[in-house]
């Protein structure tokens, strides 16, 4: 929805008689979700007119990271009920893929 072209424009009907039916299809693109038809878009199905018509599908980029592409860190630090540090912060996971499982344990 930022104006990036996901697929080059293609001709649905060329030099077709006025009044002939046309149909377009919503496509799928990895990393994008269909949002809506553009405000200036011709209908996805309709009839050929004298004027050129452009059908515009609008997609939004998915915000969920693809597995393995984004990385993150997990740290653990132990403090008492007054905030005093019992054990300094240590690394549980470093540069781990987002969504990867991790475990920590309660100390006694």
PDB file as gemmi writes it, atoms N, CA and C in Angstrom:
CRYST1    1.000    1.000    1.000  90.00  90.00  90.00 P 1                      
ATOM      1  N   UNK A   1       0.813  -1.199   0.000  1.00  0.00           N  
ATOM      2  CA  UNK A   1       0.000   0.000   0.000  1.00  0.00           C  
ATOM      3  C   UNK A   1       0.857   1.263   0.000  1.00  0.00           C  
ATOM      4  N   UNK A   2       2.164   1.123  -0.303  1.00  0.00           N  
ATOM      5  CA  UNK A   2       3.065   2.273  -0.400  1.00  0.00           C  
ATOM      6  C   UNK A   2       3.380   2.607  -1.857  1.00  0.00           C  
ATOM      7  N   UNK A   3       2.689   1.956  -2.791  1.00  0.00           N  
ATOM      8  CA  UNK A   3       2.895   2.243  -4.198  1.00  0.00           C  
ATOM      9  C   UNK A   3       3.938   1.387  -4.875  1.00  0.00           C  
ATOM     10  N   UNK A   4       4.502   0.400  -4.180  1.00  0.00           N  
ATOM     11  CA  UNK A   4       5.473  -0.496  -4.805  1.00  0.00           C  
ATOM     12  C   UNK A   4       4.755  -1.454  -5.745  1.00  0.00           C  
ATOM     13  N   UNK A   5       5.282  -1.620  -6.930  1.00  0.00           N  
ATOM     14  CA  UNK A   5       4.687  -2.528  -7.910  1.00  0.00           C  
ATOM     15  C   UNK A   5       5.153  -3.945  -7.600  1.00  0.00           C  
ATOM     16  N   UNK A   6       4.201  -4.856  -7.348  1.00  0.00           N  
ATOM     17  CA  UNK A   6       4.531  -6.243  -7.033  1.00  0.00           C  
ATOM     18  C   UNK A   6       4.629  -7.090  -8.294  1.00  0.00           C  
ATOM     19  N   UNK A   7       3.915  -6.691  -9.332  1.00  0.00           N  
ATOM     20  CA  UNK A   7       3.969  -7.389 -10.618  1.00  0.00           C  
ATOM     21  C   UNK A   7       3.693  -6.358 -11.699  1.00  0.00           C  
ATOM     22  N   UNK A   8       4.435  -6.431 -12.779  1.00  0.00           N  
ATOM     23  CA  UNK A   8       4.242  -5.466 -13.857  1.00  0.00           C  
ATOM     24  C   UNK A   8       2.825  -5.565 -14.420  1.00  0.00           C  
ATOM     25  N   UNK A   9       2.338  -4.442 -14.915  1.00  0.00           N  
ATOM     26  CA  UNK A   9       1.004  -4.380 -15.506  1.00  0.00           C  
ATOM     27  C   UNK A   9       0.916  -5.325 -16.698  1.00  0.00           C  
ATOM     28  N   UNK A  10      -0.206  -6.007 -16.819  1.00  0.00           N  
ATOM     29  CA  UNK A  10      -0.414  -6.888 -17.970  1.00  0.00           C  
ATOM     30  C   UNK A  10      -1.753  -6.551 -18.616  1.00  0.00           C  
ATOM     31  N   UNK A  11      -1.861  -6.844 -19.904  1.00  0.00           N  
ATOM     32  CA  UNK A  11      -3.078  -6.547 -20.656  1.00  0.00           C  
ATOM     33  C   UNK A  11      -4.066  -7.695 -20.465  1.00  0.00           C  
ATOM     34  N   UNK A  12      -5.283  -7.362 -20.053  1.00  0.00           N  
ATOM     35  CA  UNK A  12      -6.329  -8.367 -19.869  1.00  0.00           C  
ATOM     36  C   UNK A  12      -7.058  -8.580 -21.191  1.00  0.00           C  
ATOM     37  N   UNK A  13      -7.425  -7.501 -21.856  1.00  0.00           N  
ATOM     38  CA  UNK A  13      -8.088  -7.547 -23.171  1.00  0.00           C  
ATOM     39  C   UNK A  13      -7.464  -6.460 -24.036  1.00  0.00           C  
ATOM     40  N   UNK A  14      -7.048  -6.825 -25.247  1.00  0.00           N  
ATOM     41  CA  UNK A  14      -6.455  -5.838 -26.159  1.00  0.00           C  
ATOM     42  C   UNK A  14      -7.340  -5.739 -27.395  1.00  0.00           C  
ATOM     43  N   UNK A  15      -7.732  -4.515 -27.715  1.00  0.00           N  
ATOM     44  CA  UNK A  15      -8.582  -4.244 -28.881  1.00  0.00           C  
ATOM     45  C   UNK A  15      -9.844  -5.104 -28.877  1.00  0.00           C  
ATOM     46  N   UNK A  16     -10.397  -5.336 -27.695  1.00  0.00           N  
ATOM     47  CA  UNK A  16     -11.630  -6.127 -27.573  1.00  0.00           C  
ATOM     48  C   UNK A  16     -12.833  -5.243 -27.875  1.00  0.00           C  
ATOM     49  N   UNK A  17     -13.907  -5.824 -28.372  1.00  0.00           N  
ATOM     50  CA  UNK A  17     -15.109  -5.032 -28.658  1.00  0.00           C  
ATOM     51  C   UNK A  17     -15.698  -4.435 -27.376  1.00  0.00           C  
ATOM     52  N   UNK A  18     -16.175  -3.198 -27.474  1.00  0.00           N  
ATOM     53  CA  UNK A  18     -16.830  -2.549 -26.343  1.00  0.00           C  
ATOM     54  C   UNK A  18     -18.005  -3.424 -25.921  1.00  0.00           C  
ATOM     55  N   UNK A  19     -18.131  -3.627 -24.622  1.00  0.00           N  
ATOM     56  CA  UNK A  19     -19.223  -4.442 -24.091  1.00  0.00           C  
ATOM     57  C   UNK A  19     -18.836  -5.882 -23.807  1.00  0.00           C  
ATOM     58  N   UNK A  20     -17.657  -6.304 -24.309  1.00  0.00           N  
ATOM     59  CA  UNK A  20     -17.211  -7.678 -24.040  1.00  0.00           C  
ATOM     60  C   UNK A  20     -16.825  -7.806 -22.565  1.00  0.00           C  
ATOM     61  N   UNK A  21     -17.144  -8.955 -21.968  1.00  0.00           N  
ATOM     62  CA  UNK A  21     -16.814  -9.198 -20.562  1.00  0.00           C  
ATOM     63  C   UNK A  21     -15.311  -9.371 -20.366  1.00  0.00           C  
ATOM     64  N   UNK A  22     -14.828  -8.918 -19.213  1.00  0.00           N  
ATOM     65  CA  UNK A  22     -13.448  -9.211 -18.811  1.00  0.00           C  
ATOM     66  C   UNK A  22     -13.467  -9.635 -17.344  1.00  0.00           C  
ATOM     67  N   UNK A  23     -12.458 -10.384 -16.955  1.00  0.00           N  
ATOM     68  CA  UNK A  23     -12.309 -10.841 -15.569  1.00  0.00           C  
ATOM     69  C   UNK A  23     -10.835 -10.794 -15.197  1.00  0.00           C  
ATOM     70  N   UNK A  24     -10.541 -10.337 -13.984  1.00  0.00           N  
ATOM     71  CA  UNK A  24      -9.175 -10.385 -13.460  1.00  0.00           C  
ATOM     72  C   UNK A  24      -9.208 -11.187 -12.167  1.00  0.00           C  
ATOM     73  N   UNK A  25      -8.041 -11.585 -11.694  1.00  0.00           N  
ATOM     74  CA  UNK A  25      -7.967 -12.379 -10.473  1.00  0.00           C  
ATOM     75  C   UNK A  25      -7.035 -11.740  -9.457  1.00  0.00           C  
ATOM     76  N   UNK A  26      -7.439 -11.829  -8.215  1.00  0.00           N  
ATOM     77  CA  UNK A  26      -6.568 -11.432  -7.109  1.00  0.00           C  
ATOM     78  C   UNK A  26      -5.468 -12.477  -7.015  1.00  0.00           C  
ATOM     79  N   UNK A  27      -4.220 -12.038  -6.925  1.00  0.00           N  
ATOM     80  CA  UNK A  27      -3.088 -12.961  -6.847  1.00  0.00           C  
ATOM     81  C   UNK A  27      -2.536 -13.003  -5.432  1.00  0.00           C  
ATOM     82  N   UNK A  28      -1.655 -13.965  -5.189  1.00  0.00           N  
ATOM     83  CA  UNK A  28      -0.980 -14.040  -3.895  1.00  0.00           C  
ATOM     84  C   UNK A  28       0.500 -13.744  -4.102  1.00  0.00           C  
ATOM     85  N   UNK A  29       1.076 -13.036  -3.141  1.00  0.00           N  
ATOM     86  CA  UNK A  29       2.491 -12.690  -3.163  1.00  0.00           C  
ATOM     87  C   UNK A  29       3.061 -13.002  -1.789  1.00  0.00           C  
ATOM     88  N   UNK A  30       4.179 -13.708  -1.750  1.00  0.00           N  
ATOM     89  CA  UNK A  30       4.823 -14.028  -0.477  1.00  0.00           C  
ATOM     90  C   UNK A  30       5.148 -12.748   0.277  1.00  0.00           C  
ATOM     91  N   UNK A  31       4.770 -12.706   1.546  1.00  0.00           N  
ATOM     92  CA  UNK A  31       5.080 -11.551   2.378  1.00  0.00           C  
ATOM     93  C   UNK A  31       4.077 -10.421   2.280  1.00  0.00           C  
ATOM     94  N   UNK A  32       2.981 -10.616   1.518  1.00  0.00           N  
ATOM     95  CA  UNK A  32       1.966  -9.576   1.351  1.00  0.00           C  
ATOM     96  C   UNK A  32       0.573 -10.166   1.533  1.00  0.00           C  
ATOM     97  N   UNK A  33      -0.360  -9.325   2.006  1.00  0.00           N  
ATOM     98  CA  UNK A  33      -1.754  -9.716   2.173  1.00  0.00           C  
ATOM     99  C   UNK A  33      -2.620  -8.742   1.396  1.00  0.00           C  
ATOM    100  N   UNK A  34      -3.610  -9.273   0.658  1.00  0.00           N  
ATOM    101  CA  UNK A  34      -4.527  -8.410  -0.084  1.00  0.00           C  
ATOM    102  C   UNK A  34      -5.273  -7.509   0.890  1.00  0.00           C  
ATOM    103  N   UNK A  35      -5.368  -6.211   0.552  1.00  0.00           N  
ATOM    104  CA  UNK A  35      -6.041  -5.242   1.416  1.00  0.00           C  
ATOM    105  C   UNK A  35      -7.371  -4.803   0.811  1.00  0.00           C  
ATOM    106  N   UNK A  36      -7.329  -4.311  -0.427  1.00  0.00           N  
ATOM    107  CA  UNK A  36      -8.530  -3.745  -1.042  1.00  0.00           C  
ATOM    108  C   UNK A  36      -8.263  -3.424  -2.500  1.00  0.00           C  
ATOM    109  N   UNK A  37      -9.317  -3.061  -3.196  1.00  0.00           N  
ATOM    110  CA  UNK A  37      -9.169  -2.537  -4.552  1.00  0.00           C  
ATOM    111  C   UNK A  37      -8.851  -1.043  -4.403  1.00  0.00           C  
ATOM    112  N   UNK A  38      -7.954  -0.544  -5.244  1.00  0.00           N  
ATOM    113  CA  UNK A  38      -7.597   0.874  -5.206  1.00  0.00           C  
ATOM    114  C   UNK A  38      -8.828   1.725  -5.513  1.00  0.00           C  
ATOM    115  N   UNK A  39      -8.892   2.930  -4.927  1.00  0.00           N  
ATOM    116  CA  UNK A  39     -10.033   3.831  -5.141  1.00  0.00           C  
ATOM    117  C   UNK A  39     -10.219   4.189  -6.612  1.00  0.00           C  
ATOM    118  N   UNK A  40      -9.128   4.219  -7.361  1.00  0.00           N  
ATOM    119  CA  UNK A  40      -9.207   4.601  -8.773  1.00  0.00           C  
ATOM    120  C   UNK A  40      -9.305   3.393  -9.698  1.00  0.00           C  
ATOM    121  N   UNK A  41      -9.415   2.203  -9.132  1.00  0.00           N  
ATOM    122  CA  UNK A  41      -9.418   0.966  -9.910  1.00  0.00           C  
ATOM    123  C   UNK A  41     -10.729   0.761 -10.656  1.00  0.00           C  
ATOM    124  N   UNK A  42     -10.610   0.162 -11.841  1.00  0.00           N  
ATOM    125  CA  UNK A  42     -11.793  -0.352 -12.530  1.00  0.00           C  
ATOM    126  C   UNK A  42     -12.233  -1.599 -11.762  1.00  0.00           C  
ATOM    127  N   UNK A  43     -13.482  -2.042 -11.927  1.00  0.00           N  
ATOM    128  CA  UNK A  43     -13.921  -3.254 -11.229  1.00  0.00           C  
ATOM    129  C   UNK A  43     -13.100  -4.470 -11.651  1.00  0.00           C  
ATOM    130  N   UNK A  44     -12.964  -5.459 -10.743  1.00  0.00           N  
ATOM    131  CA  UNK A  44     -12.182  -6.654 -11.081  1.00  0.00           C  
ATOM    132  C   UNK A  44     -12.853  -7.483 -12.166  1.00  0.00           C  
ATOM    133  N   UNK A  45     -14.162  -7.341 -12.322  1.00  0.00           N  
ATOM    134  CA  UNK A  45     -14.907  -7.963 -13.420  1.00  0.00           C  
ATOM    135  C   UNK A  45     -15.794  -6.892 -14.021  1.00  0.00           C  
ATOM    136  N   UNK A  46     -15.936  -6.902 -15.317  1.00  0.00           N  
ATOM    137  CA  UNK A  46     -16.785  -5.898 -15.937  1.00  0.00           C  
ATOM    138  C   UNK A  46     -16.842  -6.059 -17.438  1.00  0.00           C  
ATOM    139  N   UNK A  47     -17.141  -4.966 -18.089  1.00  0.00           N  
ATOM    140  CA  UNK A  47     -17.243  -4.953 -19.546  1.00  0.00           C  
ATOM    141  C   UNK A  47     -16.248  -3.947 -20.106  1.00  0.00           C  
ATOM    142  N   UNK A  48     -15.708  -4.266 -21.255  1.00  0.00           N  
ATOM    143  CA  UNK A  48     -14.769  -3.386 -21.947  1.00  0.00           C  
ATOM    144  C   UNK A  48     -15.494  -2.098 -22.325  1.00  0.00           C  
ATOM    145  N   UNK A  49     -14.814  -0.960 -22.133  1.00  0.00           N  
ATOM    146  CA  UNK A  49     -15.356   0.346 -22.519  1.00  0.00           C  
ATOM    147  C   UNK A  49     -14.443   0.963 -23.575  1.00  0.00           C  
ATOM    148  N   UNK A  50     -14.860   2.115 -24.110  1.00  0.00           N  
ATOM    149  CA  UNK A  50     -14.025   2.814 -25.105  1.00  0.00           C  
ATOM    150  C   UNK A  50     -12.710   3.278 -24.484  1.00  0.00           C  
ATOM    151  N   UNK A  51     -12.780   3.692 -23.209  1.00  0.00           N  
ATOM    152  CA  UNK A  51     -11.592   4.185 -22.515  1.00  0.00           C  
ATOM    153  C   UNK A  51     -10.805   3.014 -21.935  1.00  0.00           C  
ATOM    154  N   UNK A  52      -9.474   3.201 -21.855  1.00  0.00           N  
ATOM    155  CA  UNK A  52      -8.645   2.196 -21.186  1.00  0.00           C  
ATOM    156  C   UNK A  52      -9.061   2.114 -19.720  1.00  0.00           C  
ATOM    157  N   UNK A  53      -9.046   0.924 -19.187  1.00  0.00           N  
ATOM    158  CA  UNK A  53      -9.370   0.701 -17.779  1.00  0.00           C  
ATOM    159  C   UNK A  53      -8.190   0.002 -17.114  1.00  0.00           C  
ATOM    160  N   UNK A  54      -7.924   0.362 -15.877  1.00  0.00           N  
ATOM    161  CA  UNK A  54      -6.855  -0.284 -15.122  1.00  0.00           C  
ATOM    162  C   UNK A  54      -7.435  -0.826 -13.824  1.00  0.00           C  
ATOM    163  N   UNK A  55      -7.230  -2.117 -13.601  1.00  0.00           N  
ATOM    164  CA  UNK A  55      -7.675  -2.772 -12.372  1.00  0.00           C  
ATOM    165  C   UNK A  55      -6.474  -2.797 -11.425  1.00  0.00           C  
ATOM    166  N   UNK A  56      -6.656  -2.262 -10.216  1.00  0.00           N  
ATOM    167  CA  UNK A  56      -5.539  -2.137  -9.276  1.00  0.00           C  
ATOM    168  C   UNK A  56      -5.891  -2.817  -7.955  1.00  0.00           C  
ATOM    169  N   UNK A  57      -5.136  -3.850  -7.644  1.00  0.00           N  
ATOM    170  CA  UNK A  57      -5.264  -4.554  -6.365  1.00  0.00           C  
ATOM    171  C   UNK A  57      -4.211  -3.992  -5.411  1.00  0.00           C  
ATOM    172  N   UNK A  58      -4.599  -3.695  -4.168  1.00  0.00           N  
ATOM    173  CA  UNK A  58      -3.677  -3.132  -3.180  1.00  0.00           C  
ATOM    174  C   UNK A  58      -3.380  -4.199  -2.119  1.00  0.00           C  
ATOM    175  N   UNK A  59      -2.096  -4.370  -1.819  1.00  0.00           N  
ATOM    176  CA  UNK A  59      -1.636  -5.339  -0.822  1.00  0.00           C  
ATOM    177  C   UNK A  59      -0.845  -4.610   0.252  1.00  0.00           C  
ATOM    178  N   UNK A  60      -0.849  -5.157   1.461  1.00  0.00           N  
ATOM    179  CA  UNK A  60      -0.011  -4.618   2.533  1.00  0.00           C  
ATOM    180  C   UNK A  60       1.090  -5.624   2.838  1.00  0.00           C  
ATOM    181  N   UNK A  61       2.245  -5.094   3.176  1.00  0.00           N  
ATOM    182  CA  UNK A  61       3.377  -5.955   3.524  1.00  0.00           C  
ATOM    183  C   UNK A  61       3.110  -6.568   4.888  1.00  0.00           C  
ATOM    184  N   UNK A  62       3.307  -7.871   4.992  1.00  0.00           N  
ATOM    185  CA  UNK A  62       3.109  -8.564   6.262  1.00  0.00           C  
ATOM    186  C   UNK A  62       4.129  -8.067   7.280  1.00  0.00           C  
ATOM    187  N   UNK A  63       3.670  -7.906   8.516  1.00  0.00           N  
ATOM    188  CA  UNK A  63       4.572  -7.441   9.566  1.00  0.00           C  
ATOM    189  C   UNK A  63       5.201  -8.597  10.327  1.00  0.00           C  
ATOM    190  N   UNK A  64       4.646  -9.779  10.183  1.00  0.00           N  
ATOM    191  CA  UNK A  64       5.218 -10.944  10.852  1.00  0.00           C  
ATOM    192  C   UNK A  64       6.505 -11.327  10.144  1.00  0.00           C  
ATOM    193  N   UNK A  65       7.595 -11.393  10.865  1.00  0.00           N  
ATOM    194  CA  UNK A  65       8.847 -11.747  10.201  1.00  0.00           C  
ATOM    195  C   UNK A  65       8.815 -13.182   9.698  1.00  0.00           C  
ATOM    196  N   UNK A  66       9.442 -13.405   8.564  1.00  0.00           N  
ATOM    197  CA  UNK A  66       9.559 -14.763   8.055  1.00  0.00           C  
ATOM    198  C   UNK A  66      10.554 -15.502   8.936  1.00  0.00           C  
ATOM    199  N   UNK A  67      10.265 -16.771   9.238  1.00  0.00           N  
ATOM    200  CA  UNK A  67      11.164 -17.522  10.119  1.00  0.00           C  
ATOM    201  C   UNK A  67      12.604 -17.484   9.621  1.00  0.00           C  
ATOM    202  N   UNK A  68      13.503 -17.225  10.553  1.00  0.00           N  
ATOM    203  CA  UNK A  68      14.923 -17.242  10.226  1.00  0.00           C  
ATOM    204  C   UNK A  68      15.476 -15.945   9.680  1.00  0.00           C  
ATOM    205  N   UNK A  69      14.631 -14.953   9.397  1.00  0.00           N  
ATOM    206  CA  UNK A  69      15.153 -13.717   8.817  1.00  0.00           C  
ATOM    207  C   UNK A  69      15.504 -12.681   9.877  1.00  0.00           C  
ATOM    208  N   UNK A  70      14.685 -12.574  10.925  1.00  0.00           N  
ATOM    209  CA  UNK A  70      14.967 -11.624  11.998  1.00  0.00           C  
ATOM    210  C   UNK A  70      15.558 -12.372  13.181  1.00  0.00           C  
ATOM    211  N   UNK A  71      16.436 -11.696  13.890  1.00  0.00           N  
ATOM    212  CA  UNK A  71      17.104 -12.333  15.021  1.00  0.00           C  
ATOM    213  C   UNK A  71      16.916 -11.476  16.270  1.00  0.00           C  
ATOM    214  N   UNK A  72      17.014 -12.120  17.426  1.00  0.00           N  
ATOM    215  CA  UNK A  72      16.860 -11.409  18.687  1.00  0.00           C  
ATOM    216  C   UNK A  72      17.699 -12.047  19.778  1.00  0.00           C  
ATOM    217  N   UNK A  73      17.721 -11.398  20.932  1.00  0.00           N  
ATOM    218  CA  UNK A  73      18.498 -11.864  22.080  1.00  0.00           C  
ATOM    219  C   UNK A  73      17.577 -12.062  23.275  1.00  0.00           C  
ATOM    220  N   UNK A  74      17.929 -13.013  24.131  1.00  0.00           N  
ATOM    221  CA  UNK A  74      17.209 -13.235  25.384  1.00  0.00           C  
ATOM    222  C   UNK A  74      18.246 -13.270  26.500  1.00  0.00           C  
ATOM    223  N   UNK A  75      17.972 -12.488  27.553  1.00  0.00           N  
ATOM    224  CA  UNK A  75      18.865 -12.435  28.708  1.00  0.00           C  
ATOM    225  C   UNK A  75      18.076 -12.819  29.953  1.00  0.00           C  
ATOM    226  N   UNK A  76      18.768 -13.296  30.973  1.00  0.00           N  
ATOM    227  CA  UNK A  76      18.145 -13.580  32.264  1.00  0.00           C  
ATOM    228  C   UNK A  76      18.975 -12.902  33.351  1.00  0.00           C  
ATOM    229  N   UNK A  77      18.262 -12.374  34.350  1.00  0.00           N  
ATOM    230  CA  UNK A  77      18.913 -11.695  35.471  1.00  0.00           C  
ATOM    231  C   UNK A  77      18.088 -12.040  36.707  1.00  0.00           C  
ATOM    232  N   UNK A  78      18.740 -12.328  37.817  1.00  0.00           N  
ATOM    233  CA  UNK A  78      18.048 -12.699  39.047  1.00  0.00           C  
ATOM    234  C   UNK A  78      18.193 -11.584  40.071  1.00  0.00           C  
ATOM    235  N   UNK A  79      17.053 -11.132  40.622  1.00  0.00           N  
ATOM    236  CA  UNK A  79      17.042 -10.081  41.639  1.00  0.00           C  
ATOM    237  C   UNK A  79      16.118 -10.511  42.780  1.00  0.00           C  
ATOM    238  N   UNK A  80      16.327  -9.897  43.970  1.00  0.00           N  
ATOM    239  CA  UNK A  80      15.411 -10.182  45.077  1.00  0.00           C  
ATOM    240  C   UNK A  80      14.236  -9.216  45.025  1.00  0.00           C  
ATOM    241  N   UNK A  81      13.318  -9.339  45.989  1.00  0.00           N  
ATOM    242  CA  UNK A  81      12.107  -8.516  45.980  1.00  0.00           C  
ATOM    243  C   UNK A  81      12.370  -7.035  46.221  1.00  0.00           C  
ATOM    244  N   UNK A  82      13.615  -6.681  46.531  1.00  0.00           N  
ATOM    245  CA  UNK A  82      13.986  -5.274  46.702  1.00  0.00           C  
ATOM    246  C   UNK A  82      14.779  -4.748  45.509  1.00  0.00           C  
ATOM    247  N   UNK A  83      14.965  -5.609  44.511  1.00  0.00           N  
ATOM    248  CA  UNK A  83      15.694  -5.197  43.319  1.00  0.00           C  
ATOM    249  C   UNK A  83      17.187  -5.414  43.387  1.00  0.00           C  
ATOM    250  N   UNK A  84      17.681  -5.989  44.477  1.00  0.00           N  
ATOM    251  CA  UNK A  84      19.111  -6.270  44.598  1.00  0.00           C  
ATOM    252  C   UNK A  84      19.484  -7.431  43.684  1.00  0.00           C  
ATOM    253  N   UNK A  85      20.575  -7.274  42.973  1.00  0.00           N  
ATOM    254  CA  UNK A  85      21.014  -8.294  42.021  1.00  0.00           C  
ATOM    255  C   UNK A  85      21.576  -9.494  42.762  1.00  0.00           C  
ATOM    256  N   UNK A  86      20.983 -10.668  42.490  1.00  0.00           N  
ATOM    257  CA  UNK A  86      21.479 -11.917  43.073  1.00  0.00           C  
ATOM    258  C   UNK A  86      22.446 -12.600  42.121  1.00  0.00           C  
ATOM    259  N   UNK A  87      22.197 -12.437  40.842  1.00  0.00           N  
ATOM    260  CA  UNK A  87      23.099 -12.982  39.823  1.00  0.00           C  
ATOM    261  C   UNK A  87      23.028 -12.055  38.621  1.00  0.00           C  
ATOM    262  N   UNK A  88      24.190 -11.654  38.125  1.00  0.00           N  
ATOM    263  CA  UNK A  88      24.253 -10.729  36.998  1.00  0.00           C  
ATOM    264  C   UNK A  88      23.569 -11.310  35.761  1.00  0.00           C  
ATOM    265  N   UNK A  89      23.183 -10.416  34.892  1.00  0.00           N  
ATOM    266  CA  UNK A  89      22.536 -10.803  33.640  1.00  0.00           C  
ATOM    267  C   UNK A  89      23.433 -11.733  32.836  1.00  0.00           C  
ATOM    268  N   UNK A  90      22.844 -12.755  32.262  1.00  0.00           N  
ATOM    269  CA  UNK A  90      23.593 -13.665  31.392  1.00  0.00           C  
ATOM    270  C   UNK A  90      22.777 -13.929  30.131  1.00  0.00           C  
ATOM    271  N   UNK A  91      23.465 -14.359  29.103  1.00  0.00           N  
ATOM    272  CA  UNK A  91      22.838 -14.596  27.800  1.00  0.00           C  
ATOM    273  C   UNK A  91      22.186 -15.974  27.781  1.00  0.00           C  
ATOM    274  N   UNK A  92      20.916 -16.011  27.391  1.00  0.00           N  
ATOM    275  CA  UNK A  92      20.205 -17.278  27.192  1.00  0.00           C  
ATOM    276  C   UNK A  92      20.266 -17.639  25.709  1.00  0.00           C  
ATOM    277  N   UNK A  93      19.975 -16.655  24.847  1.00  0.00           N  
ATOM    278  CA  UNK A  93      20.047 -16.830  23.384  1.00  0.00           C  
ATOM    279  C   UNK A  93      20.631 -15.558  22.794  1.00  0.00           C  
ATOM    280  N   UNK A  94      21.550 -15.706  21.866  1.00  0.00           N  
ATOM    281  CA  UNK A  94      22.175 -14.555  21.203  1.00  0.00           C  
ATOM    282  C   UNK A  94      21.990 -14.720  19.702  1.00  0.00           C  
ATOM    283  N   UNK A  95      21.468 -13.678  19.044  1.00  0.00           N  
ATOM    284  CA  UNK A  95      21.227 -13.697  17.596  1.00  0.00           C  
ATOM    285  C   UNK A  95      20.430 -14.930  17.176  1.00  0.00           C  
ATOM    286  N   UNK A  96      19.428 -15.268  17.975  1.00  0.00           N  
ATOM    287  CA  UNK A  96      18.577 -16.424  17.686  1.00  0.00           C  
ATOM    288  C   UNK A  96      17.443 -16.007  16.749  1.00  0.00           C  
ATOM    289  N   UNK A  97      16.992 -16.900  15.880  1.00  0.00           N  
ATOM    290  CA  UNK A  97      15.859 -16.578  15.006  1.00  0.00           C  
ATOM    291  C   UNK A  97      14.622 -16.219  15.834  1.00  0.00           C  
ATOM    292  N   UNK A  98      13.904 -15.175  15.412  1.00  0.00           N  
ATOM    293  CA  UNK A  98      12.680 -14.767  16.093  1.00  0.00           C  
ATOM    294  C   UNK A  98      11.718 -15.950  16.095  1.00  0.00           C  
ATOM    295  N   UNK A  99      11.120 -16.205  17.251  1.00  0.00           N  
ATOM    296  CA  UNK A  99      10.179 -17.309  17.382  1.00  0.00           C  
ATOM    297  C   UNK A  99      10.800 -18.591  17.906  1.00  0.00           C  
ATOM    298  N   UNK A 100      12.134 -18.626  17.996  1.00  0.00           N  
ATOM    299  CA  UNK A 100      12.800 -19.830  18.500  1.00  0.00           C  
ATOM    300  C   UNK A 100      12.522 -19.984  19.997  1.00  0.00           C  
ATOM    301  N   UNK A 101      12.274 -21.210  20.426  1.00  0.00           N  
ATOM    302  CA  UNK A 101      11.997 -21.484  21.836  1.00  0.00           C  
ATOM    303  C   UNK A 101      13.246 -21.291  22.695  1.00  0.00           C  
ATOM    304  N   UNK A 102      13.017 -20.936  23.953  1.00  0.00           N  
ATOM    305  CA  UNK A 102      14.100 -20.872  24.929  1.00  0.00           C  
ATOM    306  C   UNK A 102      13.524 -21.225  26.297  1.00  0.00           C  
ATOM    307  N   UNK A 103      14.387 -21.599  27.214  1.00  0.00           N  
ATOM    308  CA  UNK A 103      13.948 -21.877  28.586  1.00  0.00           C  
ATOM    309  C   UNK A 103      14.913 -21.226  29.562  1.00  0.00           C  
ATOM    310  N   UNK A 104      14.377 -20.830  30.694  1.00  0.00           N  
ATOM    311  CA  UNK A 104      15.185 -20.356  31.819  1.00  0.00           C  
ATOM    312  C   UNK A 104      14.725 -21.151  33.029  1.00  0.00           C  
ATOM    313  N   UNK A 105      15.474 -21.071  34.110  1.00  0.00           N  
ATOM    314  CA  UNK A 105      15.057 -21.815  35.292  1.00  0.00           C  
ATOM    315  C   UNK A 105      15.149 -20.958  36.538  1.00  0.00           C  
ATOM    316  N   UNK A 106      14.261 -21.261  37.444  1.00  0.00           N  
ATOM    317  CA  UNK A 106      14.250 -20.605  38.744  1.00  0.00           C  
ATOM    318  C   UNK A 106      15.426 -21.136  39.551  1.00  0.00           C  
ATOM    319  N   UNK A 107      16.128 -20.230  40.212  1.00  0.00           N  
ATOM    320  CA  UNK A 107      17.263 -20.651  41.053  1.00  0.00           C  
ATOM    321  C   UNK A 107      16.822 -20.654  42.507  1.00  0.00           C  
ATOM    322  N   UNK A 108      17.472 -21.483  43.301  1.00  0.00           N  
ATOM    323  CA  UNK A 108      17.140 -21.534  44.733  1.00  0.00           C  
ATOM    324  C   UNK A 108      18.334 -21.112  45.558  1.00  0.00           C  
TER     325      UNK A 108                                                      
END                                                                             
